[in-house]
Amino acid sequence: MNHDETRCPLCGGDNRCGQLIPSTNGEGCWCLRASIPAALLALVPPELTGKACICRSCVETALQKEQQE
């Protein structure tokens, strides 16, 4: 299965991956410095694990849900 690495493997939205955007000047992706809940990572289909970044929106939504629990 081919997956567009610019798309979030969870919602299909633009993941704005810094690894793929030349204008980040080698700073890398925002997600490299983010705390991504293990429960969210577990939702990524196995065939897409490590293929594309989860988008910031999905990460922020998961973090908000964690704080409410």
mmCIF file with all atom_site columns, N, CA and C in Angstrom:
data_model
loop_
_atom_site.group_PDB
_atom_site.id
_atom_site.type_symbol
_atom_site.label_atom_id
_atom_site.label_alt_id
_atom_site.label_comp_id
_atom_site.label_asym_id
_atom_site.label_entity_id
_atom_site.label_seq_id
_atom_site.pdbx_PDB_ins_code
_atom_site.Cartn_x
_atom_site.Cartn_y
_atom_site.Cartn_z
_atom_site.occupancy
_atom_site.B_iso_or_equiv
_atom_site.pdbx_formal_charge
_atom_site.auth_seq_id
_atom_site.auth_comp_id
_atom_site.auth_asym_id
_atom_site.auth_atom_id
_atom_site.pdbx_PDB_model_num
ATOM 1   N N  . MET A 1 1  ? 0.844   -1.189 0.000  1.00 0.00 ? 1  MET A N  1
ATOM 2   C CA . MET A 1 1  ? 0.000   0.000  0.000  1.00 0.00 ? 1  MET A CA 1
ATOM 3   C C  . MET A 1 1  ? 0.884   1.245  0.000  1.00 0.00 ? 1  MET A C  1
ATOM 4   N N  . ASN A 1 2  ? 0.658   2.115  -0.939 1.00 0.00 ? 2  ASN A N  1
ATOM 5   C CA . ASN A 1 2  ? 1.385   3.381  -0.975 1.00 0.00 ? 2  ASN A CA 1
ATOM 6   C C  . ASN A 1 2  ? 0.602   4.412  -0.187 1.00 0.00 ? 2  ASN A C  1
ATOM 7   N N  . HIS A 1 3  ? 1.323   5.142  0.653  1.00 0.00 ? 3  HIS A N  1
ATOM 8   C CA . HIS A 1 3  ? 0.679   6.179  1.450  1.00 0.00 ? 3  HIS A CA 1
ATOM 9   C C  . HIS A 1 3  ? 1.392   7.489  1.182  1.00 0.00 ? 3  HIS A C  1
ATOM 10  N N  . ASP A 1 4  ? 0.629   8.541  0.986  1.00 0.00 ? 4  ASP A N  1
ATOM 11  C CA . ASP A 1 4  ? 1.188   9.873  0.789  1.00 0.00 ? 4  ASP A CA 1
ATOM 12  C C  . ASP A 1 4  ? 1.767   10.333 2.122  1.00 0.00 ? 4  ASP A C  1
ATOM 13  N N  . GLU A 1 5  ? 3.085   10.469 2.192  1.00 0.00 ? 5  GLU A N  1
ATOM 14  C CA . GLU A 1 5  ? 3.725   10.810 3.468  1.00 0.00 ? 5  GLU A CA 1
ATOM 15  C C  . GLU A 1 5  ? 3.443   12.231 3.935  1.00 0.00 ? 5  GLU A C  1
ATOM 16  N N  . THR A 1 6  ? 2.762   13.034 3.110  1.00 0.00 ? 6  THR A N  1
ATOM 17  C CA . THR A 1 6  ? 2.359   14.372 3.547  1.00 0.00 ? 6  THR A CA 1
ATOM 18  C C  . THR A 1 6  ? 0.999   14.347 4.248  1.00 0.00 ? 6  THR A C  1
ATOM 19  N N  . ARG A 1 7  ? 0.388   13.165 4.336  1.00 0.00 ? 7  ARG A N  1
ATOM 20  C CA . ARG A 1 7  ? -0.941  13.014 4.926  1.00 0.00 ? 7  ARG A CA 1
ATOM 21  C C  . ARG A 1 7  ? -0.875  12.280 6.255  1.00 0.00 ? 7  ARG A C  1
ATOM 22  N N  . CYS A 1 8  ? -1.654  12.742 7.198  1.00 0.00 ? 8  CYS A N  1
ATOM 23  C CA . CYS A 1 8  ? -1.757  12.098 8.507  1.00 0.00 ? 8  CYS A CA 1
ATOM 24  C C  . CYS A 1 8  ? -2.331  10.690 8.327  1.00 0.00 ? 8  CYS A C  1
ATOM 25  N N  . PRO A 1 9  ? -1.696  9.681  8.924  1.00 0.00 ? 9  PRO A N  1
ATOM 26  C CA . PRO A 1 9  ? -2.209  8.323  8.785  1.00 0.00 ? 9  PRO A CA 1
ATOM 27  C C  . PRO A 1 9  ? -3.510  8.074  9.555  1.00 0.00 ? 9  PRO A C  1
ATOM 28  N N  . LEU A 1 10 ? -3.929  9.043  10.365 1.00 0.00 ? 10 LEU A N  1
ATOM 29  C CA . LEU A 1 10 ? -5.171  8.887  11.130 1.00 0.00 ? 10 LEU A CA 1
ATOM 30  C C  . LEU A 1 10 ? -6.348  9.597  10.482 1.00 0.00 ? 10 LEU A C  1
ATOM 31  N N  . CYS A 1 11 ? -6.185  10.875 10.143 1.00 0.00 ? 11 CYS A N  1
ATOM 32  C CA . CYS A 1 11 ? -7.317  11.642 9.606  1.00 0.00 ? 11 CYS A CA 1
ATOM 33  C C  . CYS A 1 11 ? -7.204  11.919 8.111  1.00 0.00 ? 11 CYS A C  1
ATOM 34  N N  . GLY A 1 12 ? -6.014  11.717 7.546  1.00 0.00 ? 12 GLY A N  1
ATOM 35  C CA . GLY A 1 12 ? -5.814  11.972 6.125  1.00 0.00 ? 12 GLY A CA 1
ATOM 36  C C  . GLY A 1 12 ? -5.529  13.424 5.800  1.00 0.00 ? 12 GLY A C  1
ATOM 37  N N  . GLY A 1 13 ? -5.504  14.283 6.830  1.00 0.00 ? 13 GLY A N  1
ATOM 38  C CA . GLY A 1 13 ? -5.220  15.697 6.616  1.00 0.00 ? 13 GLY A CA 1
ATOM 39  C C  . GLY A 1 13 ? -3.742  15.955 6.376  1.00 0.00 ? 13 GLY A C  1
ATOM 40  N N  . ASP A 1 14 ? -3.418  17.160 5.963  1.00 0.00 ? 14 ASP A N  1
ATOM 41  C CA . ASP A 1 14 ? -2.028  17.567 5.732  1.00 0.00 ? 14 ASP A CA 1
ATOM 42  C C  . ASP A 1 14 ? -1.288  17.543 7.065  1.00 0.00 ? 14 ASP A C  1
ATOM 43  N N  . ASN A 1 15 ? -0.221  16.766 7.152  1.00 0.00 ? 15 ASN A N  1
ATOM 44  C CA . ASN A 1 15 ? 0.489   16.657 8.428  1.00 0.00 ? 15 ASN A CA 1
ATOM 45  C C  . ASN A 1 15 ? 1.563   17.727 8.611  1.00 0.00 ? 15 ASN A C  1
ATOM 46  N N  . ARG A 1 16 ? 1.801   18.531 7.578  1.00 0.00 ? 16 ARG A N  1
ATOM 47  C CA . ARG A 1 16 ? 2.789   19.622 7.651  1.00 0.00 ? 16 ARG A CA 1
ATOM 48  C C  . ARG A 1 16 ? 4.125   19.116 8.198  1.00 0.00 ? 16 ARG A C  1
ATOM 49  N N  . CYS A 1 17 ? 4.540   17.961 7.736  1.00 0.00 ? 17 CYS A N  1
ATOM 50  C CA . CYS A 1 17 ? 5.781   17.345 8.208  1.00 0.00 ? 17 CYS A CA 1
ATOM 51  C C  . CYS A 1 17 ? 6.982   18.213 7.857  1.00 0.00 ? 17 CYS A C  1
ATOM 52  N N  . GLY A 1 18 ? 7.708   18.626 8.872  1.00 0.00 ? 18 GLY A N  1
ATOM 53  C CA . GLY A 1 18 ? 8.891   19.456 8.684  1.00 0.00 ? 18 GLY A CA 1
ATOM 54  C C  . GLY A 1 18 ? 10.019  18.745 7.972  1.00 0.00 ? 18 GLY A C  1
ATOM 55  N N  . GLN A 1 19 ? 10.020  17.432 8.003  1.00 0.00 ? 19 GLN A N  1
ATOM 56  C CA . GLN A 1 19 ? 11.042  16.670 7.293  1.00 0.00 ? 19 GLN A CA 1
ATOM 57  C C  . GLN A 1 19 ? 10.848  16.809 5.785  1.00 0.00 ? 19 GLN A C  1
ATOM 58  N N  . LEU A 1 20 ? 9.624   17.082 5.362  1.00 0.00 ? 20 LEU A N  1
ATOM 59  C CA . LEU A 1 20 ? 9.296   17.155 3.943  1.00 0.00 ? 20 LEU A CA 1
ATOM 60  C C  . LEU A 1 20 ? 9.233   18.579 3.418  1.00 0.00 ? 20 LEU A C  1
ATOM 61  N N  . ILE A 1 21 ? 9.312   19.566 4.312  1.00 0.00 ? 21 ILE A N  1
ATOM 62  C CA . ILE A 1 21 ? 9.193   20.969 3.916  1.00 0.00 ? 21 ILE A CA 1
ATOM 63  C C  . ILE A 1 21 ? 10.582  21.601 3.911  1.00 0.00 ? 21 ILE A C  1
ATOM 64  N N  . PRO A 1 22 ? 11.108  21.930 2.736  1.00 0.00 ? 22 PRO A N  1
ATOM 65  C CA . PRO A 1 22 ? 12.467  22.483 2.656  1.00 0.00 ? 22 PRO A CA 1
ATOM 66  C C  . PRO A 1 22 ? 12.672  23.762 3.466  1.00 0.00 ? 22 PRO A C  1
ATOM 67  N N  . SER A 1 23 ? 11.638  24.537 3.685  1.00 0.00 ? 23 SER A N  1
ATOM 68  C CA . SER A 1 23 ? 11.783  25.829 4.367  1.00 0.00 ? 23 SER A CA 1
ATOM 69  C C  . SER A 1 23 ? 12.063  25.706 5.862  1.00 0.00 ? 23 SER A C  1
ATOM 70  N N  . THR A 1 24 ? 12.109  24.495 6.406  1.00 0.00 ? 24 THR A N  1
ATOM 71  C CA . THR A 1 24 ? 12.371  24.344 7.837  1.00 0.00 ? 24 THR A CA 1
ATOM 72  C C  . THR A 1 24 ? 13.855  24.454 8.161  1.00 0.00 ? 24 THR A C  1
ATOM 73  N N  . ASN A 1 25 ? 14.678  24.633 7.144  1.00 0.00 ? 25 ASN A N  1
ATOM 74  C CA . ASN A 1 25 ? 16.123  24.838 7.329  1.00 0.00 ? 25 ASN A CA 1
ATOM 75  C C  . ASN A 1 25 ? 16.782  23.768 8.184  1.00 0.00 ? 25 ASN A C  1
ATOM 76  N N  . GLY A 1 26 ? 16.387  22.531 7.983  1.00 0.00 ? 26 GLY A N  1
ATOM 77  C CA . GLY A 1 26 ? 17.015  21.428 8.695  1.00 0.00 ? 26 GLY A CA 1
ATOM 78  C C  . GLY A 1 26 ? 16.604  21.279 10.144 1.00 0.00 ? 26 GLY A C  1
ATOM 79  N N  . GLU A 1 27 ? 15.603  22.036 10.590 1.00 0.00 ? 27 GLU A N  1
ATOM 80  C CA . GLU A 1 27 ? 15.159  21.946 11.981 1.00 0.00 ? 27 GLU A CA 1
ATOM 81  C C  . GLU A 1 27 ? 14.371  20.672 12.252 1.00 0.00 ? 27 GLU A C  1
ATOM 82  N N  . GLY A 1 28 ? 13.941  20.008 11.220 1.00 0.00 ? 28 GLY A N  1
ATOM 83  C CA . GLY A 1 28 ? 13.169  18.787 11.400 1.00 0.00 ? 28 GLY A CA 1
ATOM 84  C C  . GLY A 1 28 ? 11.710  19.071 11.672 1.00 0.00 ? 28 GLY A C  1
ATOM 85  N N  . CYS A 1 29 ? 10.997  18.024 11.891 1.00 0.00 ? 29 CYS A N  1
ATOM 86  C CA . CYS A 1 29 ? 9.554   18.120 12.088 1.00 0.00 ? 29 CYS A CA 1
ATOM 87  C C  . CYS A 1 29 ? 9.213   18.514 13.524 1.00 0.00 ? 29 CYS A C  1
ATOM 88  N N  . TRP A 1 30 ? 8.136   19.245 13.683 1.00 0.00 ? 30 TRP A N  1
ATOM 89  C CA . TRP A 1 30 ? 7.655   19.650 15.012 1.00 0.00 ? 30 TRP A CA 1
ATOM 90  C C  . TRP A 1 30 ? 7.414   18.429 15.886 1.00 0.00 ? 30 TRP A C  1
ATOM 91  N N  . CYS A 1 31 ? 7.020   17.319 15.254 1.00 0.00 ? 31 CYS A N  1
ATOM 92  C CA . CYS A 1 31 ? 6.663   16.136 16.050 1.00 0.00 ? 31 CYS A CA 1
ATOM 93  C C  . CYS A 1 31 ? 7.872   15.486 16.720 1.00 0.00 ? 31 CYS A C  1
ATOM 94  N N  . LEU A 1 32 ? 9.070   15.804 16.259 1.00 0.00 ? 32 LEU A N  1
ATOM 95  C CA . LEU A 1 32 ? 10.269  15.250 16.892 1.00 0.00 ? 32 LEU A CA 1
ATOM 96  C C  . LEU A 1 32 ? 10.447  15.794 18.303 1.00 0.00 ? 32 LEU A C  1
ATOM 97  N N  . ARG A 1 33 ? 9.826   16.946 18.575 1.00 0.00 ? 33 ARG A N  1
ATOM 98  C CA . ARG A 1 33 ? 9.916   17.572 19.891 1.00 0.00 ? 33 ARG A CA 1
ATOM 99  C C  . ARG A 1 33 ? 8.596   17.486 20.659 1.00 0.00 ? 33 ARG A C  1
ATOM 100 N N  . ALA A 1 34 ? 7.611   16.851 20.057 1.00 0.00 ? 34 ALA A N  1
ATOM 101 C CA . ALA A 1 34 ? 6.279   16.773 20.669 1.00 0.00 ? 34 ALA A CA 1
ATOM 102 C C  . ALA A 1 34 ? 6.132   15.520 21.521 1.00 0.00 ? 34 ALA A C  1
ATOM 103 N N  . SER A 1 35 ? 5.262   15.628 22.501 1.00 0.00 ? 35 SER A N  1
ATOM 104 C CA . SER A 1 35 ? 4.905   14.472 23.315 1.00 0.00 ? 35 SER A CA 1
ATOM 105 C C  . SER A 1 35 ? 3.637   13.882 22.706 1.00 0.00 ? 35 SER A C  1
ATOM 106 N N  . ILE A 1 36 ? 3.778   12.744 22.058 1.00 0.00 ? 36 ILE A N  1
ATOM 107 C CA . ILE A 1 36 ? 2.644   12.124 21.383 1.00 0.00 ? 36 ILE A CA 1
ATOM 108 C C  . ILE A 1 36 ? 2.164   10.946 22.230 1.00 0.00 ? 36 ILE A C  1
ATOM 109 N N  . PRO A 1 37 ? 0.899   10.986 22.652 1.00 0.00 ? 37 PRO A N  1
ATOM 110 C CA . PRO A 1 37 ? 0.376   9.925  23.511 1.00 0.00 ? 37 PRO A CA 1
ATOM 111 C C  . PRO A 1 37 ? 0.507   8.539  22.869 1.00 0.00 ? 37 PRO A C  1
ATOM 112 N N  . ALA A 1 38 ? 0.921   7.574  23.667 1.00 0.00 ? 38 ALA A N  1
ATOM 113 C CA . ALA A 1 38 ? 1.068   6.199  23.181 1.00 0.00 ? 38 ALA A CA 1
ATOM 114 C C  . ALA A 1 38 ? -0.254  5.666  22.637 1.00 0.00 ? 38 ALA A C  1
ATOM 115 N N  . ALA A 1 39 ? -1.358  6.063  23.268 1.00 0.00 ? 39 ALA A N  1
ATOM 116 C CA . ALA A 1 39 ? -2.671  5.606  22.814 1.00 0.00 ? 39 ALA A CA 1
ATOM 117 C C  . ALA A 1 39 ? -2.960  6.092  21.396 1.00 0.00 ? 39 ALA A C  1
ATOM 118 N N  . LEU A 1 40 ? -2.481  7.284  21.058 1.00 0.00 ? 40 LEU A N  1
ATOM 119 C CA . LEU A 1 40 ? -2.677  7.819  19.714 1.00 0.00 ? 40 LEU A CA 1
ATOM 120 C C  . LEU A 1 40 ? -1.804  7.060  18.723 1.00 0.00 ? 40 LEU A C  1
ATOM 121 N N  . LEU A 1 41 ? -0.563  6.817  19.081 1.00 0.00 ? 41 LEU A N  1
ATOM 122 C CA . LEU A 1 41 ? 0.337   6.055  18.206 1.00 0.00 ? 41 LEU A CA 1
ATOM 123 C C  . LEU A 1 41 ? -0.221  4.663  17.930 1.00 0.00 ? 41 LEU A C  1
ATOM 124 N N  . ALA A 1 42 ? -0.891  4.091  18.924 1.00 0.00 ? 42 ALA A N  1
ATOM 125 C CA . ALA A 1 42 ? -1.460  2.753  18.768 1.00 0.00 ? 42 ALA A CA 1
ATOM 126 C C  . ALA A 1 42 ? -2.597  2.715  17.748 1.00 0.00 ? 42 ALA A C  1
ATOM 127 N N  . LEU A 1 43 ? -3.180  3.877  17.441 1.00 0.00 ? 43 LEU A N  1
ATOM 128 C CA . LEU A 1 43 ? -4.274  3.943  16.473 1.00 0.00 ? 43 LEU A CA 1
ATOM 129 C C  . LEU A 1 43 ? -3.794  3.925  15.027 1.00 0.00 ? 43 LEU A C  1
ATOM 130 N N  . VAL A 1 44 ? -2.515  4.169  14.816 1.00 0.00 ? 44 VAL A N  1
ATOM 131 C CA . VAL A 1 44 ? -1.970  4.173  13.456 1.00 0.00 ? 44 VAL A CA 1
ATOM 132 C C  . VAL A 1 44 ? -1.999  2.737  12.927 1.00 0.00 ? 44 VAL A C  1
ATOM 133 N N  . PRO A 1 45 ? -2.598  2.529  11.750 1.00 0.00 ? 45 PRO A N  1
ATOM 134 C CA . PRO A 1 45 ? -2.616  1.178  11.187 1.00 0.00 ? 45 PRO A CA 1
ATOM 135 C C  . PRO A 1 45 ? -1.189  0.643  11.039 1.00 0.00 ? 45 PRO A C  1
ATOM 136 N N  . PRO A 1 46 ? -0.977  -0.624 11.356 1.00 0.00 ? 46 PRO A N  1
ATOM 137 C CA . PRO A 1 46 ? 0.380   -1.192 11.323 1.00 0.00 ? 46 PRO A CA 1
ATOM 138 C C  . PRO A 1 46 ? 1.119   -0.949 10.013 1.00 0.00 ? 46 PRO A C  1
ATOM 139 N N  . GLU A 1 47 ? 0.404   -1.008 8.900  1.00 0.00 ? 47 GLU A N  1
ATOM 140 C CA . GLU A 1 47 ? 1.063   -0.821 7.602  1.00 0.00 ? 47 GLU A CA 1
ATOM 141 C C  . GLU A 1 47 ? 1.505   0.624  7.368  1.00 0.00 ? 47 GLU A C  1
ATOM 142 N N  . LEU A 1 48 ? 1.036   1.558  8.202  1.00 0.00 ? 48 LEU A N  1
ATOM 143 C CA . LEU A 1 48 ? 1.413   2.969  8.053  1.00 0.00 ? 48 LEU A CA 1
ATOM 144 C C  . LEU A 1 48 ? 2.370   3.442  9.142  1.00 0.00 ? 48 LEU A C  1
ATOM 145 N N  . THR A 1 49 ? 2.657   2.594  10.123 1.00 0.00 ? 49 THR A N  1
ATOM 146 C CA . THR A 1 49 ? 3.569   2.966  11.202 1.00 0.00 ? 49 THR A CA 1
ATOM 147 C C  . THR A 1 49 ? 4.940   3.314  10.631 1.00 0.00 ? 49 THR A C  1
ATOM 148 N N  . GLY A 1 50 ? 5.421   4.500  10.981 1.00 0.00 ? 50 GLY A N  1
ATOM 149 C CA . GLY A 1 50 ? 6.725   4.949  10.515 1.00 0.00 ? 50 GLY A CA 1
ATOM 150 C C  . GLY A 1 50 ? 6.746   5.448  9.089  1.00 0.00 ? 50 GLY A C  1
ATOM 151 N N  . LYS A 1 51 ? 5.581   5.562  8.473  1.00 0.00 ? 51 LYS A N  1
ATOM 152 C CA . LYS A 1 51 ? 5.511   6.002  7.078  1.00 0.00 ? 51 LYS A CA 1
ATOM 153 C C  . LYS A 1 51 ? 5.207   7.486  6.935  1.00 0.00 ? 51 LYS A C  1
ATOM 154 N N  . ALA A 1 52 ? 4.491   8.067  7.917  1.00 0.00 ? 52 ALA A N  1
ATOM 155 C CA . ALA A 1 52 ? 4.116   9.476  7.850  1.00 0.00 ? 52 ALA A CA 1
ATOM 156 C C  . ALA A 1 52 ? 3.790   9.988  9.243  1.00 0.00 ? 52 ALA A C  1
ATOM 157 N N  . CYS A 1 53 ? 3.982   11.284 9.442  1.00 0.00 ? 53 CYS A N  1
ATOM 158 C CA . CYS A 1 53 ? 3.703   11.914 10.732 1.00 0.00 ? 53 CYS A CA 1
ATOM 159 C C  . CYS A 1 53 ? 2.203   12.049 10.972 1.00 0.00 ? 53 CYS A C  1
ATOM 160 N N  . ILE A 1 54 ? 1.824   11.896 12.228 1.00 0.00 ? 54 ILE A N  1
ATOM 161 C CA . ILE A 1 54 ? 0.472   12.233 12.655 1.00 0.00 ? 54 ILE A CA 1
ATOM 162 C C  . ILE A 1 54 ? 0.401   13.760 12.659 1.00 0.00 ? 54 ILE A C  1
ATOM 163 N N  . CYS A 1 55 ? -0.713  14.325 12.229 1.00 0.00 ? 55 CYS A N  1
ATOM 164 C CA . CYS A 1 55 ? -0.823  15.782 12.153 1.00 0.00 ? 55 CYS A CA 1
ATOM 165 C C  . CYS A 1 55 ? -0.946  16.409 13.543 1.00 0.00 ? 55 CYS A C  1
ATOM 166 N N  . ARG A 1 56 ? -0.596  17.675 13.607 1.00 0.00 ? 56 ARG A N  1
ATOM 167 C CA . ARG A 1 56 ? -0.649  18.419 14.865 1.00 0.00 ? 56 ARG A CA 1
ATOM 168 C C  . ARG A 1 56 ? -2.064  18.444 15.435 1.00 0.00 ? 56 ARG A C  1
ATOM 169 N N  . SER A 1 57 ? -3.060  18.540 14.568 1.00 0.00 ? 57 SER A N  1
ATOM 170 C CA . SER A 1 57 ? -4.446  18.585 15.024 1.00 0.00 ? 57 SER A CA 1
ATOM 171 C C  . SER A 1 57 ? -4.827  17.300 15.760 1.00 0.00 ? 57 SER A C  1
ATOM 172 N N  . CYS A 1 58 ? -4.461  16.156 15.220 1.00 0.00 ? 58 CYS A N  1
ATOM 173 C CA . CYS A 1 58 ? -4.760  14.878 15.887 1.00 0.00 ? 58 CYS A CA 1
ATOM 174 C C  . CYS A 1 58 ? -4.020  14.776 17.215 1.00 0.00 ? 58 CYS A C  1
ATOM 175 N N  . VAL A 1 59 ? -2.764  15.219 17.246 1.00 0.00 ? 59 VAL A N  1
ATOM 176 C CA . VAL A 1 59 ? -1.979  15.169 18.484 1.00 0.00 ? 59 VAL A CA 1
ATOM 177 C C  . VAL A 1 59 ? -2.597  16.082 19.537 1.00 0.00 ? 59 VAL A C  1
ATOM 178 N N  . GLU A 1 60 ? -2.942  17.316 19.151 1.00 0.00 ? 60 GLU A N  1
ATOM 179 C CA . GLU A 1 60 ? -3.517  18.261 20.111 1.00 0.00 ? 60 GLU A CA 1
ATOM 180 C C  . GLU A 1 60 ? -4.860  17.771 20.643 1.00 0.00 ? 60 GLU A C  1
ATOM 181 N N  . THR A 1 61 ? -5.679  17.184 19.773 1.00 0.00 ? 61 THR A N  1
ATOM 182 C CA . THR A 1 61 ? -6.971  16.643 20.199 1.00 0.00 ? 61 THR A CA 1
ATOM 183 C C  . THR A 1 61 ? -6.768  15.516 21.208 1.00 0.00 ? 61 THR A C  1
ATOM 184 N N  . ALA A 1 62 ? -5.812  14.636 20.940 1.00 0.00 ? 62 ALA A N  1
ATOM 185 C CA . ALA A 1 62 ? -5.529  13.524 21.858 1.00 0.00 ? 62 ALA A CA 1
ATOM 186 C C  . ALA A 1 62 ? -5.012  14.035 23.200 1.00 0.00 ? 62 ALA A C  1
ATOM 187 N N  . LEU A 1 63 ? -4.155  15.050 23.172 1.00 0.00 ? 63 LEU A N  1
ATOM 188 C CA . LEU A 1 63 ? -3.627  15.611 24.421 1.00 0.00 ? 63 LEU A CA 1
ATOM 189 C C  . LEU A 1 63 ? -4.737  16.262 25.242 1.00 0.00 ? 63 LEU A C  1
ATOM 190 N N  . GLN A 1 64 ? -5.664  16.952 24.571 1.00 0.00 ? 64 GLN A N  1
ATOM 191 C CA . GLN A 1 64 ? -6.793  17.563 25.271 1.00 0.00 ? 64 GLN A CA 1
ATOM 192 C C  . GLN A 1 64 ? -7.670  16.497 25.916 1.00 0.00 ? 64 GLN A C  1
ATOM 193 N N  . LYS A 1 65 ? -7.907  15.408 25.215 1.00 0.00 ? 65 LYS A N  1
ATOM 194 C CA . LYS A 1 65 ? -8.716  14.313 25.771 1.00 0.00 ? 65 LYS A CA 1
ATOM 195 C C  . LYS A 1 65 ? -8.025  13.695 26.976 1.00 0.00 ? 65 LYS A C  1
ATOM 196 N N  . GLU A 1 66 ? -6.698  13.546 26.893 1.00 0.00 ? 66 GLU A N  1
ATOM 197 C CA . GLU A 1 66 ? -5.936  13.003 28.027 1.00 0.00 ? 66 GLU A CA 1
ATOM 198 C C  . GLU A 1 66 ? -6.075  13.888 29.259 1.00 0.00 ? 66 GLU A C  1
ATOM 199 N N  . GLN A 1 67 ? -6.031  15.207 29.060 1.00 0.00 ? 67 GLN A N  1
ATOM 200 C CA . GLN A 1 67 ? -6.122  16.145 30.178 1.00 0.00 ? 67 GLN A CA 1
ATOM 201 C C  . GLN A 1 67 ? -7.504  16.117 30.814 1.00 0.00 ? 67 GLN A C  1
ATOM 202 N N  . GLN A 1 68 ? -8.523  15.815 30.038 1.00 0.00 ? 68 GLN A N  1
ATOM 203 C CA . GLN A 1 68 ? -9.890  15.781 30.548 1.00 0.00 ? 68 GLN A CA 1
ATOM 204 C C  . GLN A 1 68 ? -10.176 14.510 31.336 1.00 0.00 ? 68 GLN A C  1
ATOM 205 N N  . GLU A 1 69 ? -9.357  13.496 31.147 1.00 0.00 ? 69 GLU A N  1
ATOM 206 C CA . GLU A 1 69 ? -9.587  12.215 31.842 1.00 0.00 ? 69 GLU A CA 1
ATOM 207 C C  . GLU A 1 69 ? -9.064  12.237 33.244 1.00 0.00 ? 69 GLU A C  1
#
